[in-house]
GROMACS .gro file of C-alpha atoms in nm:
model
  461
    1MET     CA    1   3.564 -15.214 -12.278
    2ASP     CA    2   3.577 -15.558 -12.443
    3LYS     CA    3   3.402 -15.411 -12.744
    4LEU     CA    4   3.651 -15.124 -12.752
    5TYR     CA    5   3.945 -15.358 -12.722
    6SER     CA    6   3.818 -15.590 -13.001
    7ARG     CA    7   3.761 -15.301 -13.244
    8ASN     CA    8   4.080 -15.115 -13.200
    9PRO     CA    9   4.253 -15.103 -12.864
   10LEU     CA   10   4.475 -14.822 -12.989
   11SER     CA   11   4.210 -14.593 -13.146
   12GLU     CA   12   4.292 -14.235 -13.044
   13GLU     CA   13   3.932 -14.113 -13.072
   14GLU     CA   14   3.793 -14.382 -12.844
   15LEU     CA   15   4.079 -14.342 -12.598
   16SER     CA   16   4.016 -13.968 -12.564
   17CYS     CA   17   3.853 -13.800 -12.266
   18SER     CA   18   3.522 -13.632 -12.356
   19VAL     CA   19   3.616 -13.328 -12.147
   20CYS     CA   20   3.975 -13.245 -12.256
   21CYS     CA   21   3.959 -13.441 -12.589
   22ASP     CA   22   4.305 -13.578 -12.518
   23ILE     CA   23   4.425 -13.929 -12.432
   24PHE     CA   24   4.300 -14.032 -12.086
   25ARG     CA   25   4.529 -13.944 -11.795
   26ASP     CA   26   4.448 -14.140 -11.474
   27PRO     CA   27   4.092 -14.227 -11.590
   28VAL     CA   28   3.821 -14.294 -11.331
   29VAL     CA   29   3.492 -14.480 -11.395
   30LEU     CA   30   3.159 -14.338 -11.274
   31SER     CA   31   2.853 -14.531 -11.165
   32CYS     CA   32   2.703 -14.466 -11.511
   33SER     CA   33   3.003 -14.652 -11.664
   34HIS     CA   34   3.146 -14.341 -11.833
   35SER     CA   35   3.516 -14.276 -11.784
   36VAL     CA   36   3.678 -13.934 -11.742
   37CYS     CA   37   4.027 -13.808 -11.654
   38LYS     CA   38   4.053 -13.772 -11.278
   39THR     CA   39   4.170 -13.410 -11.304
   40CYS     CA   40   3.899 -13.323 -11.560
   41LEU     CA   41   3.628 -13.468 -11.334
   42GLN     CA   42   3.747 -13.273 -11.031
   43LYS     CA   43   3.749 -12.945 -11.227
   44PHE     CA   44   3.404 -13.021 -11.371
   45TRP     CA   45   3.259 -13.091 -11.029
   46GLU     CA   46   3.413 -12.776 -10.884
   47THR     CA   47   3.265 -12.568 -11.164
   48LYS     CA   48   2.917 -12.728 -11.158
   49GLY     CA   49   2.891 -12.751 -10.780
   50SER     CA   50   2.737 -13.100 -10.813
   51ARG     CA   51   2.874 -13.448 -10.873
   52GLU     CA   52   2.733 -13.523 -11.217
   53CYS     CA   53   2.877 -13.719 -11.506
   54PRO     CA   54   3.019 -13.477 -11.765
   55VAL     CA   55   2.880 -13.700 -12.042
   56CYS     CA   56   2.525 -13.799 -11.936
   57ARG     CA   57   2.471 -13.574 -11.630
   58THR     CA   58   2.386 -13.878 -11.412
   59ARG     CA   59   2.464 -13.811 -11.047
   60SER     CA   60   2.760 -14.017 -10.931
   61SER     CA   61   2.710 -14.230 -10.624
   62LYS     CA   62   3.078 -14.306 -10.571
   63ASP     CA   63   3.310 -14.059 -10.400
   64PRO     CA   64   3.583 -14.079 -10.496
   65PRO     CA   65   3.518 -14.278 -10.816
   66PRO     CA   66   3.750 -14.578 -10.866
   67CYS     CA   67   4.035 -14.582 -11.117
   68ASN     CA   68   3.967 -14.752 -11.452
   69LEU     CA   69   4.282 -14.967 -11.459
   70VAL     CA   70   4.204 -15.140 -11.791
   71LEU     CA   71   4.152 -14.809 -11.971
   72LYS     CA   72   4.459 -14.661 -11.804
   73ASN     CA   73   4.674 -14.953 -11.928
   74LEU     CA   74   4.531 -14.921 -12.280
   75CYS     CA   75   4.607 -14.548 -12.288
   76GLU     CA   76   4.963 -14.598 -12.166
   77SER     CA   77   5.016 -14.870 -12.429
   78PHE     CA   78   4.876 -14.641 -12.695
   79LEU     CA   79   5.105 -14.351 -12.594
   80GLU     CA   80   5.407 -14.580 -12.589
   81SER     CA   81   5.317 -14.717 -12.932
   82ARG     CA   82   5.268 -14.367 -13.070
   83SER     CA   83   5.607 -14.266 -12.934
   84GLN     CA   84   5.771 -14.564 -13.104
   85ARG     CA   85   5.602 -14.477 -13.433
   86SER     CA   86   5.700 -14.108 -13.419
   87SER     CA   87   5.984 -14.168 -13.665
   88ALA     CA   88   5.731 -14.277 -13.923
   89GLY     CA   89   5.592 -13.924 -13.931
   90SER     CA   90   5.918 -13.791 -14.067
   91GLU     CA   91   5.889 -14.040 -14.353
   92GLY     CA   92   5.546 -13.914 -14.456
   93PHE     CA   93   5.324 -14.138 -14.243
   94CYS     CA   94   5.075 -14.042 -13.972
   95ILE     CA   95   5.211 -14.114 -13.624
   96LEU     CA   96   4.857 -14.194 -13.503
   97HIS     CA   97   4.721 -14.416 -13.778
   98ASN     CA   98   5.033 -14.514 -13.972
   99GLU     CA   99   4.865 -14.391 -14.290
  100LYS     CA  100   5.031 -14.181 -14.560
  101LEU     CA  101   5.003 -13.806 -14.501
  102LYS     CA  102   4.812 -13.701 -14.811
  103LEU     CA  103   4.625 -13.396 -14.682
  104PHE     CA  104   4.717 -13.069 -14.515
  105CYS     CA  105   4.488 -12.923 -14.248
  106LEU     CA  106   4.463 -12.550 -14.317
  107ASP     CA  107   4.315 -12.480 -13.972
  108ASP     CA  108   4.584 -12.661 -13.771
  109GLN     CA  109   4.861 -12.604 -14.028
  110GLN     CA  110   4.980 -12.964 -14.021
  111PRO     CA  111   4.982 -13.267 -14.254
  112VAL     CA  112   4.719 -13.536 -14.180
  113CYS     CA  113   4.609 -13.869 -14.318
  114LEU     CA  114   4.262 -13.966 -14.448
  115VAL     CA  115   4.168 -14.114 -14.110
  116CYS     CA  116   4.261 -13.790 -13.933
  117GLN     CA  117   4.035 -13.601 -14.172
  118THR     CA  118   3.729 -13.790 -14.044
  119SER     CA  119   3.832 -13.772 -13.678
  120LYS     CA  120   3.666 -13.558 -13.416
  121LYS     CA  121   3.982 -13.348 -13.376
  122HIS     CA  122   3.963 -13.217 -13.734
  123ARG     CA  123   3.587 -13.191 -13.765
  124ASN     CA  124   3.473 -12.902 -13.990
  125HIS     CA  125   3.835 -12.819 -14.079
  126LYS     CA  126   3.950 -12.724 -14.429
  127PHE     CA  127   4.202 -12.943 -14.616
  128CYS     CA  128   4.407 -12.937 -14.933
  129PRO     CA  129   4.640 -13.194 -15.093
  130VAL     CA  130   4.990 -13.201 -14.941
  131ASP     CA  131   5.145 -13.128 -15.282
  132GLU     CA  132   4.952 -12.802 -15.309
  133ALA     CA  133   5.056 -12.702 -14.957
  134VAL     CA  134   5.422 -12.777 -15.038
  135THR     CA  135   5.402 -12.560 -15.351
  136GLU     CA  136   5.250 -12.272 -15.154
  137PHE     CA  137   5.508 -12.306 -14.878
  138LYS     CA  138   5.788 -12.304 -15.136
  139SER     CA  139   5.647 -11.985 -15.284
  140ALA     CA  140   5.622 -11.834 -14.938
  141LEU     CA  141   5.974 -11.956 -14.853
  142GLU     CA  142   6.147 -11.759 -15.130
  143PRO     CA  143   6.076 -11.412 -14.985
  144LEU     CA  144   6.170 -11.545 -14.641
  145GLN     CA  145   6.500 -11.671 -14.779
  146LYS     CA  146   6.552 -11.334 -14.947
  147ASN     CA  147   6.480 -11.156 -14.620
  148LEU     CA  148   6.726 -11.387 -14.445
  149ARG     CA  149   6.997 -11.295 -14.695
  150VAL     CA  150   6.922 -10.926 -14.648
  151LEU     CA  151   6.939 -10.966 -14.270
  152GLU     CA  152   7.267 -11.159 -14.293
  153GLU     CA  153   7.414 -10.889 -14.518
  154ALA     CA  154   7.291 -10.621 -14.276
  155LYS     CA  155   7.451 -10.812 -13.988
  156ARG     CA  156   7.779 -10.825 -14.181
  157ASP     CA  157   7.749 -10.452 -14.236
  158TYR     CA  158   7.697 -10.395 -13.865
  159ASP     CA  159   7.995 -10.620 -13.790
  160GLN     CA  160   8.194 -10.418 -14.043
  161THR     CA  161   8.087 -10.100 -13.864
  162ALA     CA  162   8.244 -10.232 -13.545
  163THR     CA  163   8.559 -10.322 -13.738
  164GLN     CA  164   8.568  -9.975 -13.895
  165THR     CA  165   8.535  -9.820 -13.551
  166GLN     CA  166   8.829 -10.019 -13.415
  167HIS     CA  167   9.045  -9.946 -13.720
  168THR     CA  168   8.960  -9.575 -13.714
  169GLU     CA  169   9.030  -9.559 -13.341
  170ARG     CA  170   9.375  -9.711 -13.398
  171GLN     CA  171   9.448  -9.456 -13.670
  172ILE     CA  172   9.336  -9.167 -13.448
  173LYS     CA  173   9.563  -9.291 -13.171
  174GLN     CA  174   9.853  -9.322 -13.416
  175GLU     CA  175   9.805  -8.966 -13.540
  176PHE     CA  176   9.787  -8.831 -13.186
  177GLU     CA  177  10.095  -9.031 -13.090
  178LYS     CA  178  10.281  -8.850 -13.368
  179LEU     CA  179  10.167  -8.519 -13.222
  180HIS     CA  180  10.258  -8.631 -12.872
  181GLN     CA  181  10.604  -8.736 -12.993
  182PHE     CA  182  10.649  -8.400 -13.165
  183LEU     CA  183  10.559  -8.220 -12.842
  184ARG     CA  184  10.793  -8.444 -12.642
  185ASP     CA  185  11.075  -8.365 -12.888
  186GLU     CA  186  10.998  -7.991 -12.866
  187GLU     CA  187  10.996  -8.009 -12.487
  188ALA     CA  188  11.327  -8.194 -12.482
  189ALA     CA  189  11.485  -7.942 -12.724
  190ARG     CA  190  11.373  -7.642 -12.521
  191ILE     CA  191  11.487  -7.792 -12.191
  192ALA     CA  192  11.821  -7.877 -12.356
  193ALA     CA  193  11.851  -7.511 -12.466
  194LEU     CA  194  11.777  -7.399 -12.110
  195LYS     CA  195  12.040  -7.636 -11.971
  196GLU     CA  196  12.294  -7.515 -12.228
  197GLU     CA  197  12.237  -7.152 -12.127
  198GLU     CA  198  12.265  -7.251 -11.762
  199LYS     CA  199  12.599  -7.422 -11.840
  200GLN     CA  200  12.736  -7.117 -12.022
  201LYS     CA  201  12.618  -6.879 -11.748
  202SER     CA  202  12.767  -7.106 -11.480
  203GLN     CA  203  13.107  -7.113 -11.655
  204MET     CA  204  13.104  -6.734 -11.686
  205MET     CA  205  13.011  -6.692 -11.318
  206ARG     CA  206  13.287  -6.934 -11.212
  207ARG     CA  207  13.544  -6.717 -11.395
  208LYS     CA  208  13.396  -6.407 -11.233
  209ILE     CA  209  13.407  -6.572 -10.891
  210GLU     CA  210  13.772  -6.668 -10.939
  211GLU     CA  211  13.851  -6.306 -11.031
  212MET     CA  212  13.657  -6.184 -10.727
  213ASN     CA  213  13.841  -6.427 -10.500
  214GLY     CA  214  14.170  -6.271 -10.614
  215GLU     CA  215  14.038  -5.922 -10.556
  216ILE     CA  216  13.903  -6.019 -10.215
  217SER     CA  217  14.242  -6.163 -10.112
  218SER     CA  218  14.421  -5.850 -10.232
  219LEU     CA  219  14.173  -5.622 -10.062
  220SER     CA  220  14.204  -5.819  -9.737
  221ASP     CA  221  14.582  -5.771  -9.740
  222THR     CA  222  14.536  -5.398  -9.801
  223ILE     CA  223  14.293  -5.367  -9.509
  224ARG     CA  224  14.533  -5.545  -9.272
  225ASN     CA  225  14.821  -5.316  -9.375
  226ILE     CA  226  14.608  -5.006  -9.326
  227GLU     CA  227  14.495  -5.126  -8.987
  228LYS     CA  228  14.865  -5.174  -8.884
  229GLU     CA  229  14.952  -4.827  -9.008
  230MET     CA  230  14.663  -4.679  -8.810
  231GLU     CA  231  14.789  -4.851  -8.502
  232ALA     CA  232  15.139  -4.707  -8.566
  233GLU     CA  233  14.985  -4.365  -8.615
  234ASP     CA  234  15.160  -4.334  -8.947
  235TYR     CA  235  14.887  -4.113  -9.089
  236ILE     CA  236  15.073  -3.995  -9.397
  237VAL     CA  237  15.119  -4.352  -9.520
  238PHE     CA  238  14.757  -4.426  -9.417
  239ILE     CA  239  14.626  -4.139  -9.629
  240VAL     CA  240  14.841  -4.243  -9.926
  241ASN     CA  241  14.724  -4.608  -9.908
  242MET     CA  242  14.361  -4.508  -9.870
  243SER     CA  243  14.382  -4.305 -10.188
  244LEU     CA  244  14.516  -4.615 -10.369
  245THR     CA  245  14.235  -4.855 -10.262
  246PRO     CA  246  14.032  -4.996 -10.554
  247LYS     CA  247  13.686  -4.872 -10.640
  248ASP     CA  248  13.371  -5.078 -10.575
  249PRO     CA  249  13.352  -5.378 -10.814
  250GLU     CA  250  13.102  -5.348 -11.098
  251LYS     CA  251  12.805  -5.591 -11.101
  252THR     CA  252  12.807  -5.841 -11.390
  253SER     CA  253  12.522  -5.806 -11.643
  254GLY     CA  254  12.373  -6.110 -11.817
  255ALA     CA  255  12.426  -6.337 -11.520
  256LEU     CA  256  12.061  -6.442 -11.498
  257ILE     CA  257  11.884  -6.696 -11.720
  258ASN     CA  258  11.702  -6.532 -12.011
  259VAL     CA  259  11.358  -6.654 -11.898
  260GLY     CA  260  11.177  -6.450 -12.160
  261LYS     CA  261  11.362  -6.626 -12.441
  262HIS     CA  262  11.249  -6.966 -12.314
  263LEU     CA  263  10.891  -6.887 -12.209
  264SER     CA  264  10.780  -6.596 -12.426
  265ASN     CA  265  10.486  -6.712 -12.647
  266LEU     CA  266  10.598  -7.071 -12.590
  267LYS     CA  267  10.278  -7.236 -12.713
  268PHE     CA  268  10.266  -7.017 -13.021
  269ARG     CA  269  10.630  -7.090 -13.110
  270VAL     CA  270  10.568  -7.462 -13.074
  271TRP     CA  271  10.263  -7.425 -13.299
  272GLU     CA  272  10.477  -7.244 -13.556
  273ASN     CA  273  10.726  -7.530 -13.557
  274MET     CA  274  10.441  -7.778 -13.586
  275GLN     CA  275  10.364  -7.644 -13.934
  276GLU     CA  276  10.671  -7.832 -14.057
  277VAL     CA  277  10.517  -8.169 -13.969
  278LEU     CA  278  10.152  -8.090 -14.043
  279GLN     CA  279   9.990  -8.139 -14.383
  280TYR     CA  280   9.660  -8.009 -14.511
  281THR     CA  281   9.483  -8.135 -14.822
  282PRO     CA  282   9.174  -7.947 -14.938
  283VAL     CA  283   9.010  -8.278 -15.038
  284THR     CA  284   9.023  -8.620 -14.872
  285LEU     CA  285   8.875  -8.948 -14.994
  286ASP     CA  286   8.564  -9.116 -14.853
  287PRO     CA  287   8.640  -9.488 -14.795
  288ASN     CA  288   8.267  -9.570 -14.777
  289THR     CA  289   8.237  -9.488 -15.150
  290ALA     CA  290   8.547  -9.676 -15.271
  291HIS     CA  291   8.513  -9.977 -15.502
  292PRO     CA  292   8.612 -10.298 -15.315
  293HIS     CA  293   8.922 -10.341 -15.536
  294LEU     CA  294   9.058  -9.999 -15.443
  295HIS     CA  295   9.301  -9.938 -15.158
  296LEU     CA  296   9.312  -9.601 -14.981
  297SER     CA  297   9.608  -9.470 -14.785
  298ASP     CA  298   9.569  -9.426 -14.409
  299ASP     CA  299   9.553  -9.047 -14.446
  300LEU     CA  300   9.282  -9.082 -14.717
  301THR     CA  301   9.481  -8.890 -14.979
  302ALA     CA  302   9.594  -9.172 -15.217
  303VAL     CA  303   9.408  -9.446 -15.406
  304GLU     CA  304   9.527  -9.745 -15.608
  305ILE     CA  305   9.405 -10.086 -15.723
  306ARG     CA  306   9.490 -10.393 -15.516
  307GLU     CA  307   9.465 -10.744 -15.662
  308GLN     CA  308   9.267 -10.884 -15.371
  309SER     CA  309   8.922 -10.744 -15.302
  310SER     CA  310   8.864 -10.581 -14.964
  311SER     CA  311   8.594 -10.727 -14.739
  312LEU     CA  312   8.380 -10.414 -14.750
  313PRO     CA  313   8.001 -10.400 -14.711
  314ASP     CA  314   7.799 -10.338 -15.026
  315ASN     CA  315   7.644 -10.020 -14.888
  316PRO     CA  316   7.441  -9.789 -15.117
  317GLU     CA  317   7.716  -9.524 -15.129
  318ARG     CA  318   7.979  -9.764 -15.267
  319PHE     CA  319   8.070  -9.808 -15.636
  320ASP     CA  320   8.041 -10.174 -15.738
  321GLU     CA  321   8.145 -10.193 -16.106
  322TRP     CA  322   8.399  -9.916 -16.166
  323TRP     CA  323   8.718  -9.832 -15.976
  324CYS     CA  324   8.589  -9.503 -15.842
  325VAL     CA  325   8.596  -9.317 -15.512
  326LEU     CA  326   8.459  -8.977 -15.407
  327GLY     CA  327   8.577  -8.691 -15.192
  328SER     CA  328   8.452  -8.685 -14.836
  329GLU     CA  329   8.296  -8.336 -14.863
  330GLY     CA  330   8.065  -8.186 -15.122
  331PHE     CA  331   8.029  -7.831 -15.255
  332ASN     CA  332   7.722  -7.629 -15.349
  333SER     CA  333   7.882  -7.283 -15.376
  334GLY     CA  334   8.214  -7.103 -15.403
  335ILE     CA  335   8.551  -7.179 -15.564
  336HIS     CA  336   8.739  -7.497 -15.467
  337CYS     CA  337   9.070  -7.634 -15.590
  338TRP     CA  338   9.269  -7.956 -15.542
  339ASP     CA  339   9.590  -8.085 -15.703
  340VAL     CA  340   9.636  -8.452 -15.793
  341GLN     CA  341   9.959  -8.639 -15.862
  342VAL     CA  342   9.853  -8.886 -16.133
  343GLY     CA  343  10.210  -9.012 -16.174
  344ASP     CA  344  10.245  -9.340 -16.364
  345SER     CA  345   9.877  -9.437 -16.359
  346GLU     CA  346   9.784  -9.577 -16.700
  347ASN     CA  347   9.411  -9.500 -16.680
  348TRP     CA  348   9.257  -9.230 -16.464
  349SER     CA  349   8.972  -8.979 -16.446
  350LEU     CA  350   8.924  -8.664 -16.237
  351GLY     CA  351   8.628  -8.431 -16.198
  352VAL     CA  352   8.306  -8.384 -16.002
  353ILE     CA  353   7.983  -8.583 -15.968
  354THR     CA  354   7.640  -8.500 -15.831
  355GLU     CA  355   7.602  -8.616 -15.472
  356SER     CA  356   7.256  -8.771 -15.513
  357VAL     CA  357   7.338  -9.000 -15.808
  358THR     CA  358   7.310  -9.379 -15.768
  359ARG     CA  359   7.657  -9.533 -15.770
  360LYS     CA  360   7.568  -9.889 -15.865
  361GLY     CA  361   7.620 -10.017 -16.218
  362ASN     CA  362   7.697  -9.773 -16.500
  363SER     CA  363   7.417  -9.518 -16.470
  364PHE     CA  364   7.625  -9.272 -16.262
  365TRP     CA  365   7.845  -9.180 -16.561
  366GLY     CA  366   7.565  -8.954 -16.683
  367SER     CA  367   7.623  -8.726 -16.383
  368VAL     CA  368   8.005  -8.690 -16.396
  369TRP     CA  369   8.199  -8.392 -16.536
  370ARG     CA  370   8.547  -8.534 -16.591
  371LEU     CA  371   8.882  -8.531 -16.767
  372GLY     CA  372   9.061  -8.863 -16.811
  373TYR     CA  373   9.371  -9.021 -16.961
  374ASN     CA  374   9.438  -9.356 -17.129
  375LYS     CA  375   9.807  -9.441 -17.164
  376ILE     CA  376   9.752  -9.720 -17.420
  377ILE     CA  377   9.626  -9.474 -17.680
  378ASN     CA  378   9.800  -9.172 -17.519
  379THR     CA  379   9.480  -8.972 -17.525
  380ILE     CA  380   9.318  -8.722 -17.293
  381TRP     CA  381   8.940  -8.709 -17.319
  382ILE     CA  382   8.672  -8.486 -17.171
  383ARG     CA  383   8.322  -8.614 -17.106
  384CYS     CA  384   8.026  -8.443 -16.945
  385PRO     CA  385   7.647  -8.483 -16.945
  386GLY     CA  386   7.463  -8.334 -17.239
  387GLN     CA  387   7.780  -8.256 -17.437
  388SER     CA  388   7.974  -8.442 -17.703
  389ASP     CA  389   8.303  -8.606 -17.604
  390HIS     CA  390   8.626  -8.422 -17.671
  391SER     CA  391   8.975  -8.576 -17.690
  392PHE     CA  392   9.331  -8.478 -17.780
  393THR     CA  393   9.688  -8.606 -17.756
  394PRO     CA  394   9.898  -8.432 -17.489
  395LYS     CA  395  10.236  -8.288 -17.594
  396GLU     CA  396  10.395  -8.416 -17.275
  397THR     CA  397  10.301  -8.682 -17.023
  398VAL     CA  398  10.077  -8.528 -16.760
  399GLN     CA  399  10.206  -8.583 -16.406
  400ARG     CA  400  10.010  -8.335 -16.196
  401VAL     CA  401   9.661  -8.202 -16.258
  402ARG     CA  402   9.485  -7.916 -16.085
  403VAL     CA  403   9.105  -7.942 -16.068
  404GLN     CA  404   8.930  -7.612 -15.997
  405LEU     CA  405   8.555  -7.596 -15.939
  406ASP     CA  406   8.374  -7.264 -15.965
  407TRP     CA  407   8.028  -7.381 -15.864
  408ASP     CA  408   7.858  -7.042 -15.886
  409ARG     CA  409   7.987  -6.967 -16.237
  410GLY     CA  410   7.944  -7.329 -16.351
  411LYS     CA  411   8.302  -7.410 -16.445
  412VAL     CA  412   8.536  -7.706 -16.391
  413THR     CA  413   8.891  -7.622 -16.507
  414PHE     CA  414   9.177  -7.871 -16.554
  415THR     CA  415   9.541  -7.754 -16.562
  416ASP     CA  416   9.874  -7.934 -16.613
  417LEU     CA  417  10.067  -7.807 -16.309
  418LEU     CA  418  10.420  -7.895 -16.426
  419THR     CA  419  10.388  -7.701 -16.752
  420ASN     CA  420  10.120  -7.460 -16.628
  421THR     CA  421   9.916  -7.557 -16.936
  422HIS     CA  422   9.540  -7.519 -16.950
  423LEU     CA  423   9.396  -7.858 -17.049
  424HIS     CA  424   9.022  -7.789 -17.064
  425THR     CA  425   8.732  -7.606 -16.900
  426ILE     CA  426   8.389  -7.766 -16.871
  427THR     CA  427   8.094  -7.530 -16.841
  428HIS     CA  428   7.767  -7.632 -16.680
  429THR     CA  429   7.499  -7.472 -16.464
  430PHE     CA  430   7.514  -7.666 -16.139
  431THR     CA  431   7.192  -7.704 -15.941
  432GLN     CA  432   7.297  -7.975 -15.695
  433ARG     CA  433   7.579  -8.037 -15.449
  434VAL     CA  434   7.873  -8.204 -15.621
  435LEU     CA  435   8.157  -8.421 -15.487
  436PRO     CA  436   8.518  -8.455 -15.610
  437PHE     CA  437   8.542  -8.763 -15.835
  438PHE     CA  438   8.841  -8.997 -15.878
  439CYS     CA  439   8.875  -9.308 -16.094
  440ASN     CA  440   9.198  -9.508 -16.104
  441ALA     CA  441   9.230  -9.834 -16.300
  442SER     CA  442   9.596  -9.879 -16.209
  443VAL     CA  443   9.821 -10.017 -15.937
  444HIS     CA  444  10.002  -9.683 -15.947
  445PRO     CA  445   9.835  -9.442 -15.706
  446LEU     CA  446   9.658  -9.115 -15.757
  447ARG     CA  447   9.761  -8.883 -15.474
  448ILE     CA  448   9.597  -8.559 -15.360
  449LEU     CA  449   9.878  -8.312 -15.290
  450PRO     CA  450   9.894  -8.103 -14.972
  451VAL     CA  451   9.887  -7.723 -14.984
  452LYS     CA  452  10.123  -7.488 -14.805
  453THR     CA  453  10.006  -7.359 -14.469
  454SER     CA  454  10.127  -7.061 -14.269
  455VAL     CA  455  10.073  -6.892 -13.934
  456THR     CA  456   9.998  -6.520 -13.940
  457VAL     CA  457   9.970  -6.266 -13.660
  458GLU     CA  458   9.745  -5.961 -13.685
  459GLN     CA  459   9.872  -5.648 -13.512
  460HIS     CA  460   9.627  -5.401 -13.361
  461SER     CA  461   9.598  -5.088 -13.575
   0.00000   0.00000   0.00000
């Protein structure tokens, strides 16, 4: 031990147990002078079944072997010193040898110094300069950082999904509250009508009862007089008075409540009245496709630009460069029609777009069949894939436009509703599902107009 202490009392390799290769913990000394951790020796003896030295296989004559106090103190001093020097490792120095960390152990994936390279712990390991390892780690870090950004964006999208759910739930509740209030108003009106009829019938019956009370009083007097005459045996007068008695009173019609009027087809009548407060639009807007600068009305029928951008996720369906939004339902057959109030919008486009087209950047314009207007140059233009652009100056300012899609015949027709003027018809053979297309570069809204609804009853033939 004196030799060990004079060379380097804090050498990790020489202070390591030959069994666990770690710094000695409670070392014991055997009769052959070798030292081993107490726990390591006990496990070795249990495994071998004999009390041999793990180093030289000499049989130990001491049971239990004594503690090596000098070695134990050296190991504790070494561990304490290593702990105090741990901060040096963060500055690029080895915490064991206080040497600069110039190499990187590829097997253990950790920086080491030149002394560590020659140590027993790193024997037969592969090394490279720390600078090379840093460069490789930087290269490997970039895709990890990219993945982190993608995950953070996905998390924001998921958070936005929860927000969308809450907002949509509030809107659903608001719409149903309107229906509930309508039904409450209808109920109150019908009960009020019932009460009014009851009041009128009650007043009529009170008048009838007053008349009957008079007749009853008169008839009672007549009966008493007749009874007196019968007692006096004045039969001639009795016969005359009996012939003058009034006939039986007639029963009053209409005295009962007209139950049929109040209950007949009640639900259907309420439904009929509900048509006055209900609106139906053949096309509604899909908020998941709207550019972040666009604002949609709560009923998804109007769109306009807002100065502040909405905190919406950049999902694949959303436009990111142009102020566009799509209808919520697509068409792959039949005839479909929707009317749009363009109003005072200075720059707008209407038409249809293929459902499968990518909506990022500018590439989607090649899959849009559209009619648009620019107020600055007062020009209406028509653009569609594979055809040359067409433009003209309108005679009057267009306020309402009807878009009619005949998918089967391959036509998209635009009509000025106020003047009933045909603006243009685009012809194309559609092979994919298409969606209604709206573009509004204005703070003035585009609004999809509701259509008239009616309730019809079919009679049996």
